[in-house]
Coordinates of C-alpha atoms and ligand atoms in Angstrom, one line a residue:
X183 CA 80.4 150.1 50.1
X184 CA 83.5 149.4 51.9
X185 CA 86.5 147.5 50.4
X186 CA 88.8 145.9 52.9
X187 CA 92.0 144.3 51.6
X188 CA 93.1 141.2 53.4
X189 CA 96.6 140.4 54.4
X190 CA 98.1 137.5 52.4
X191 CA 98.2 135.3 55.5
X192 CA 94.2 135.3 55.8
X193 CA 93.3 132.8 53.3
X194 CA 91.6 129.3 53.1
X195 CA 89.7 128.5 56.3
X196 CA 90.8 131.7 58.0
X197 CA 89.2 133.6 55.2
X198 CA 86.0 131.7 55.5
X199 CA 86.0 132.4 59.2
X200 CA 86.5 136.0 58.6
X201 CA 83.6 136.1 56.0
X202 CA 81.3 134.3 58.5
X203 CA 82.0 136.9 61.2
X204 CA 81.9 140.0 59.3
X205 CA 78.0 140.2 59.1
X206 CA 77.8 140.4 62.9
X207 CA 80.0 143.6 63.2
X208 CA 77.1 145.9 62.6
X209 CA 73.3 145.7 61.9
X210 CA 73.9 148.1 59.1
X211 CA 75.8 145.7 57.1
X212 CA 73.6 144.4 54.2
X213 CA 75.9 142.3 52.1
X214 CA 79.4 140.6 52.4
X215 CA 81.3 139.2 49.4
X216 CA 84.8 138.3 48.6
X217 CA 86.8 139.6 45.6
X218 CA 89.3 137.0 44.6
X219 CA 91.2 139.4 42.1
X220 CA 92.1 141.8 44.8
X221 CA 92.0 139.5 47.8
X222 CA 89.6 141.8 49.6
X223 CA 86.2 141.8 51.2
X224 CA 83.3 144.1 49.8
X225 CA 81.0 145.1 52.6
X226 CA 77.7 146.7 51.6
X227 CA 76.8 149.0 54.4
X228 CA 73.6 151.2 55.0
X229 CA 75.5 154.3 56.3
X230 CA 77.7 157.2 55.5
X231 CA 78.6 158.1 59.0
X232 CA 82.3 158.3 59.3
X233 CA 82.6 157.3 62.9
X234 CA 80.6 154.0 62.2
X235 CA 82.8 153.3 59.3
X236 CA 85.9 153.9 61.3
X237 CA 84.7 151.7 63.9
X238 CA 84.0 148.9 61.3
X239 CA 87.5 149.2 60.1
X240 CA 88.9 149.0 63.6
X241 CA 86.8 145.9 64.3
X242 CA 87.9 144.3 61.1
X243 CA 91.4 144.9 62.0
X244 CA 90.8 143.2 65.4
X245 CA 89.3 140.2 63.8
X246 CA 92.2 140.0 61.3
X247 CA 94.8 140.1 64.1
X248 CA 93.0 137.3 66.1
X249 CA 92.7 135.1 63.0
X250 CA 96.4 135.8 61.9
X251 CA 97.6 134.2 65.2
X252 CA 95.1 131.5 65.5
X253 CA 95.4 127.9 64.3
X254 CA 92.4 126.8 62.2
X255 CA 92.6 123.2 61.0
X256 CA 91.1 122.5 57.6
X257 CA 87.9 120.6 57.5
X258 CA 88.2 117.0 56.5
X259 CA 85.8 115.0 54.6
X260 CA 85.1 111.6 56.1
X261 CA 82.5 110.3 53.7
X262 CA 80.9 111.7 50.8
X263 CA 78.3 110.5 48.2
X264 CA 76.6 111.7 45.2
X265 CA 73.3 110.0 44.1
X266 CA 73.5 108.3 40.8
X267 CA 70.1 109.7 39.7
X268 CA 70.2 113.0 41.5
X269 CA 68.0 115.3 39.6
X270 CA 68.5 118.4 41.8
X271 CA 65.2 120.0 41.4
X272 CA 64.3 123.6 41.6
X273 CA 61.2 124.4 43.7
X274 CA 59.5 127.4 45.0
X275 CA 62.2 128.9 47.4
X276 CA 59.9 131.4 49.1
X277 CA 59.8 131.3 52.7
X278 CA 56.5 131.0 54.4
X279 CA 55.8 131.1 58.1
X280 CA 54.1 127.9 58.4
X281 CA 54.2 124.0 57.2
X282 CA 51.5 123.2 54.8
X283 CA 49.9 119.7 55.1
X284 CA 52.5 117.9 53.0
X285 CA 55.3 119.7 54.8
X286 CA 53.8 118.8 58.1
X287 CA 53.7 115.2 57.1
X288 CA 57.3 115.2 55.8
X289 CA 58.4 116.7 59.1
X290 CA 56.7 114.0 61.1
X291 CA 58.0 111.2 58.9
X292 CA 61.6 112.6 59.3
X293 CA 61.2 112.9 63.1
X294 CA 59.8 109.4 63.3
X295 CA 63.1 108.1 61.7
X296 CA 65.2 110.2 64.0
X297 CA 63.0 108.9 67.0
X298 CA 63.6 105.4 66.0
X299 CA 67.4 105.8 65.8
X300 CA 67.2 107.0 69.5
X301 CA 64.8 104.1 70.5
X302 CA 67.4 101.7 69.1
X303 CA 69.6 102.8 72.1
X304 CA 66.7 102.8 74.5
X305 CA 66.7 106.5 74.9
X306 CA 64.4 108.1 77.5
X307 CA 61.9 110.2 75.7
X308 CA 61.3 113.7 77.0
X309 CA 59.5 116.8 76.2
X310 CA 61.2 119.9 77.6
X311 CA 60.0 123.5 78.0
X312 CA 61.0 126.0 75.2
X313 CA 62.2 128.6 77.7
X314 CA 65.7 128.1 79.4
X315 CA 65.7 129.5 82.9
X316 CA 68.6 131.7 84.3
X317 CA 70.3 128.9 86.2
X318 CA 70.5 126.8 83.2
X319 CA 71.9 129.5 81.0
X320 CA 74.4 130.7 83.7
X321 CA 75.6 127.0 83.7
X322 CA 75.7 126.4 80.0
X323 CA 77.1 129.8 79.2
X324 CA 75.6 129.9 75.5
X325 CA 74.6 133.4 75.8
X326 CA 78.2 134.5 76.6
X327 CA 79.8 132.4 73.8
X328 CA 77.2 133.3 71.2
X329 CA 75.4 136.5 72.2
X330 CA 74.7 137.1 68.4
X331 CA 72.3 134.2 68.5
X332 CA 70.1 134.6 71.6
X333 CA 66.6 135.5 72.0
X334 CA 65.7 136.6 75.6
X335 CA 62.4 136.3 77.2
X336 CA 61.1 139.4 79.1
X337 CA 57.9 140.4 80.8
X338 CA 55.9 143.3 82.1
X339 CA 56.1 143.3 85.8
X340 CA 52.9 142.6 87.7
X341 CA 52.5 146.1 88.9
X342 CA 49.5 148.4 88.5
X343 CA 51.4 151.4 87.2
X344 CA 53.7 149.7 85.0
X345 CA 50.9 147.7 83.4
X346 CA 49.0 150.8 83.0
X347 CA 52.2 152.5 81.4
X348 CA 52.6 149.6 79.1
X349 CA 49.1 149.9 77.8
X350 CA 49.6 153.5 77.0
X351 CA 53.1 153.3 75.6
X352 CA 53.8 153.3 71.8
X353 CA 55.3 150.0 70.6
X354 CA 58.8 151.3 70.3
X355 CA 58.8 152.8 73.9
X356 CA 57.9 149.5 75.7
X357 CA 61.5 148.5 75.9
X358 CA 62.2 150.0 79.3
X359 CA 59.0 148.7 80.9
X360 CA 60.1 145.0 80.1
X361 CA 62.3 143.3 82.7
X362 CA 64.6 140.4 81.9
X363 CA 65.1 137.6 84.6
X364 CA 67.7 135.7 82.8
X365 CA 65.3 133.5 80.7
X366 CA 66.0 132.7 77.1
X367 CA 64.4 130.8 74.3
X368 CA 66.3 127.6 74.0
X369 CA 68.9 127.6 71.1
X370 CA 69.1 123.7 71.1
X371 CA 67.5 120.9 73.1
X372 CA 70.3 119.3 75.0
X373 CA 70.8 121.9 77.9
X374 CA 67.5 120.8 79.4
X375 CA 68.6 117.3 79.5
X376 CA 71.8 118.3 81.6
X377 CA 69.5 120.3 83.8
X378 CA 67.5 117.2 84.5
X379 CA 70.4 115.3 85.7
X380 CA 72.3 118.2 87.3
X381 CA 73.9 117.6 90.7
X382 CA 73.5 113.9 90.4
X383 CA 75.8 111.1 90.7
X384 CA 74.9 108.3 88.2
X385 CA 76.2 104.8 87.6
X386 CA 74.3 103.9 84.5
X387 CA 74.6 105.5 81.1
X388 CA 72.1 108.2 80.5
X389 CA 70.5 108.4 77.0
X390 CA 67.8 110.9 76.4
X391 CA 66.0 112.1 73.3
X392 CA 63.8 115.1 72.9
X393 CA 62.6 117.4 70.0
X394 CA 60.9 120.7 69.4
X395 CA 61.3 124.3 68.4
X396 CA 64.6 125.9 68.9
X397 CA 65.4 129.8 68.3
X398 CA 68.5 131.5 67.1
X399 CA 68.8 135.2 66.2
X400 CA 70.1 134.9 62.6
X401 CA 71.4 137.8 60.4
X402 CA 68.2 139.2 58.8
X403 CA 69.5 139.1 55.2
X404 CA 70.8 135.6 55.6
X405 CA 67.6 134.1 56.7
X406 CA 66.3 131.6 54.3
X407 CA 64.6 128.1 54.3
X408 CA 67.7 126.3 55.7
X409 CA 68.5 129.2 58.1
X410 CA 65.6 130.2 60.1
X411 CA 65.2 132.1 63.4
X412 CA 63.0 129.2 64.5
X413 CA 63.2 125.6 63.5
X414 CA 62.6 122.0 64.6
X415 CA 65.4 120.0 66.2
X416 CA 65.7 116.6 67.5
X417 CA 68.6 115.6 69.8
X418 CA 69.9 112.3 71.3
X419 CA 72.0 113.2 74.2
X420 CA 74.2 110.7 76.2
X421 CA 76.2 110.9 79.4
X422 CA 78.7 108.2 80.2
X423 CA 82.4 107.3 80.5
X424 CA 84.6 108.8 77.7
X425 CA 85.0 105.8 75.6
X426 CA 81.4 104.8 75.6
X427 CA 80.4 108.3 74.8
X428 CA 82.6 108.3 71.7
X429 CA 81.4 104.8 70.6
X430 CA 77.9 105.7 70.9
X431 CA 78.4 109.0 69.1
X432 CA 80.1 107.0 66.2
X433 CA 77.4 104.3 66.1
X434 CA 74.7 106.9 65.7
X435 CA 76.7 108.5 63.2
X436 CA 76.7 105.4 61.1
X437 CA 73.0 105.1 61.6
X438 CA 72.3 108.5 60.4
X439 CA 74.7 108.0 57.4
X440 CA 72.6 104.9 56.4
X441 CA 69.4 106.8 56.6
X442 CA 71.2 109.6 54.3
X443 CA 72.0 106.9 51.9
X444 CA 68.6 105.2 52.0
X445 CA 66.8 108.5 51.4
X446 CA 69.5 108.9 48.5
X447 CA 70.6 112.4 49.5
X448 CA 73.8 114.1 48.3
X449 CA 76.3 115.4 50.7
X450 CA 79.2 114.6 52.9
X451 CA 80.2 113.9 56.5
X452 CA 82.8 116.4 57.6
X453 CA 84.8 117.4 60.7
X454 CA 83.5 120.7 61.6
X455 CA 83.6 123.6 64.0
X456 CA 81.2 125.9 65.6
X457 CA 81.4 129.5 64.5
X458 CA 82.9 131.2 67.5
X459 CA 82.9 134.7 68.0
X460 CA 85.0 135.7 70.9
X461 CA 88.8 135.8 71.3
X462 CA 88.9 133.4 74.0
X463 CA 86.8 130.9 72.1
X464 CA 88.9 131.2 69.1
X465 CA 92.2 130.7 71.0
X466 CA 91.0 127.9 73.1
X467 CA 87.9 126.0 72.4
X468 CA 87.7 126.6 68.6
X469 CA 91.1 125.4 67.8
X470 CA 91.0 122.7 70.4
X471 CA 87.7 121.2 69.1
X472 CA 89.0 120.9 65.6
X473 CA 92.1 119.0 66.9
X474 CA 90.3 116.5 68.9
X475 CA 87.7 116.1 66.1
X476 CA 85.2 116.5 68.7
X477 CA 82.5 117.5 66.1
X478 CA 81.3 116.1 62.8
X479 CA 78.7 117.5 60.7
X480 CA 76.5 116.0 57.9
X481 CA 76.3 118.4 55.1
X482 CA 73.6 118.1 52.4
X483 CA 74.4 119.5 49.0
X484 CA 71.9 121.0 46.6
X485 CA 72.4 122.8 43.4
X486 CA 72.5 126.2 45.1
X487 CA 74.1 125.7 48.5
X488 CA 75.3 123.1 51.1
X489 CA 74.1 123.2 54.7
X490 CA 74.6 121.1 57.6
X491 CA 71.7 118.9 58.6
X492 CA 73.0 117.0 61.6
X493 CA 75.8 117.4 64.0
X494 CA 77.6 114.7 66.2
X495 CA 79.3 116.2 69.1
X496 CA 81.6 115.1 71.8
X497 CA 81.7 117.6 74.7
X498 CA 84.2 115.7 76.8
X499 CA 83.3 116.5 80.5
X500 CA 82.7 120.2 79.8
X501 CA 79.0 120.2 80.3
X502 CA 79.0 117.6 82.9
X503 CA 81.3 119.7 84.8
X504 CA 79.2 122.8 84.4
X505 CA 76.1 120.9 85.6
X506 CA 78.0 118.7 88.2
X507 CA 77.1 115.3 86.9
X508 CA 79.4 112.7 88.1
X509 CA 79.9 108.9 88.4
X510 CA 79.8 107.1 91.8
X511 CA 83.5 107.8 92.2
X512 CA 82.8 111.6 92.0
X513 CA 84.5 111.9 88.7
X514 CA 82.8 114.1 86.0
X515 CA 81.2 112.0 83.4
X516 CA 81.6 112.8 79.7
X517 CA 78.8 113.6 77.2
X518 CA 77.8 114.0 73.6
X519 CA 74.9 114.8 71.5
X520 CA 73.7 114.2 68.0
X521 CA 71.4 116.9 66.7
X522 CA 69.1 116.8 63.7
X523 CA 67.9 120.0 62.1
X524 CA 64.6 118.8 60.8
X525 CA 63.6 121.8 58.7
X526 CA 67.0 121.3 56.9
X527 CA 66.4 117.7 56.2
X528 CA 63.1 118.7 54.7
X529 CA 65.0 121.3 52.5
X530 CA 67.4 118.6 51.4
X531 CA 64.5 116.3 50.3
X532 CA 62.7 119.0 48.5
X533 CA 66.1 119.9 46.8
X534 CA 66.5 116.3 45.8
X535 CA 62.9 115.3 44.9
X536 CA 61.0 118.4 44.5
X537 CA 58.2 119.8 46.5
X538 CA 55.4 117.5 45.4
X539 CA 54.6 114.8 47.8
X540 CA 54.2 112.0 45.1
X541 CA 57.9 112.4 44.4
X542 CA 59.1 111.8 47.9
X543 CA 56.3 109.8 49.7
X544 CA 58.2 106.6 48.6
X545 CA 60.7 107.5 51.3
X546 CA 58.0 106.5 54.0
X547 CA 58.7 102.8 52.8
X548 CA 62.0 103.3 54.7
X549 CA 59.9 103.5 57.8
X550 CA 60.2 99.7 58.0
X551 CA 64.0 99.9 58.1
X552 CA 63.8 102.1 61.3
X553 CA 60.7 100.7 63.0
Ligands
ZN876 ZN1 73.4 119.3 71.9

């Protein structure tokens, strides 16, 4: 175990940022915890190799330096609620790799609620591929901003010798036969939507909704039922003039808050930031995003944890610029999206009502509200 003493200036949200980033420094890290008494971080690491440990110290120093001179604005709570009869229940926390029948029903019910919010604004309904192509990725740049999260898609070349080689290779030797042409499993839904409208000049607001599996490479020991490598997401994406984008984002935020109240969940709506990993992101985008309150998150609270179940984003003209989407005067349009982490809503409901369907099936009555 390594003990790393933090400078006094690394506290509050800077310290949280640091704790979030440490697990990505090495695959050998198994545990990260903060020791308040000594204002230090304890890092459980699976190696005694001196060079590796020296490197880790050096990387920790780099992060501390970056954070020391960056500006991180404290999260603000916009709304908050505690259910009066909240019996936060325990249930079987084991992670299984499938939905059983009841879980599948809950998933469909929740998605139906979200879809109906989208329909209220006449959103176009889409089903997009799970794979993002190289053109899309090089435009949205997610892989450069969040390399720690990506899953790439690779294939065996259609070549007699290589196919033969692949058949004969041991599992761990197949790596250099695979080739990668810049395709990735999608980390979210909205990039497909920008791709659909790329290189277009539009004079009508665009509102689109789509849902499906998304993929993010999480830290192995942090994976749990609300932090999975693959999960269901629905997004509502909107492209319009700046003022209209913000207004719609806020309207949908109100709709989602009402749904949250109707289901009687516990939690709060907070101004939020994405975890950013690179120097550049931290110095520019990260700090900027917080200042403009570009992003809000709905956090569900349970006895053991709190986690974000929806986010409400205003991207200014950043993505429209990258995908060249303009109005008829050739000005870049602005855009935003609302994203629902469906598996996490399911978790929030299980935490609130327990796993048994008879305890949460009444929520279906809410269907009438959203139909
Ligand atoms: Zn999005």
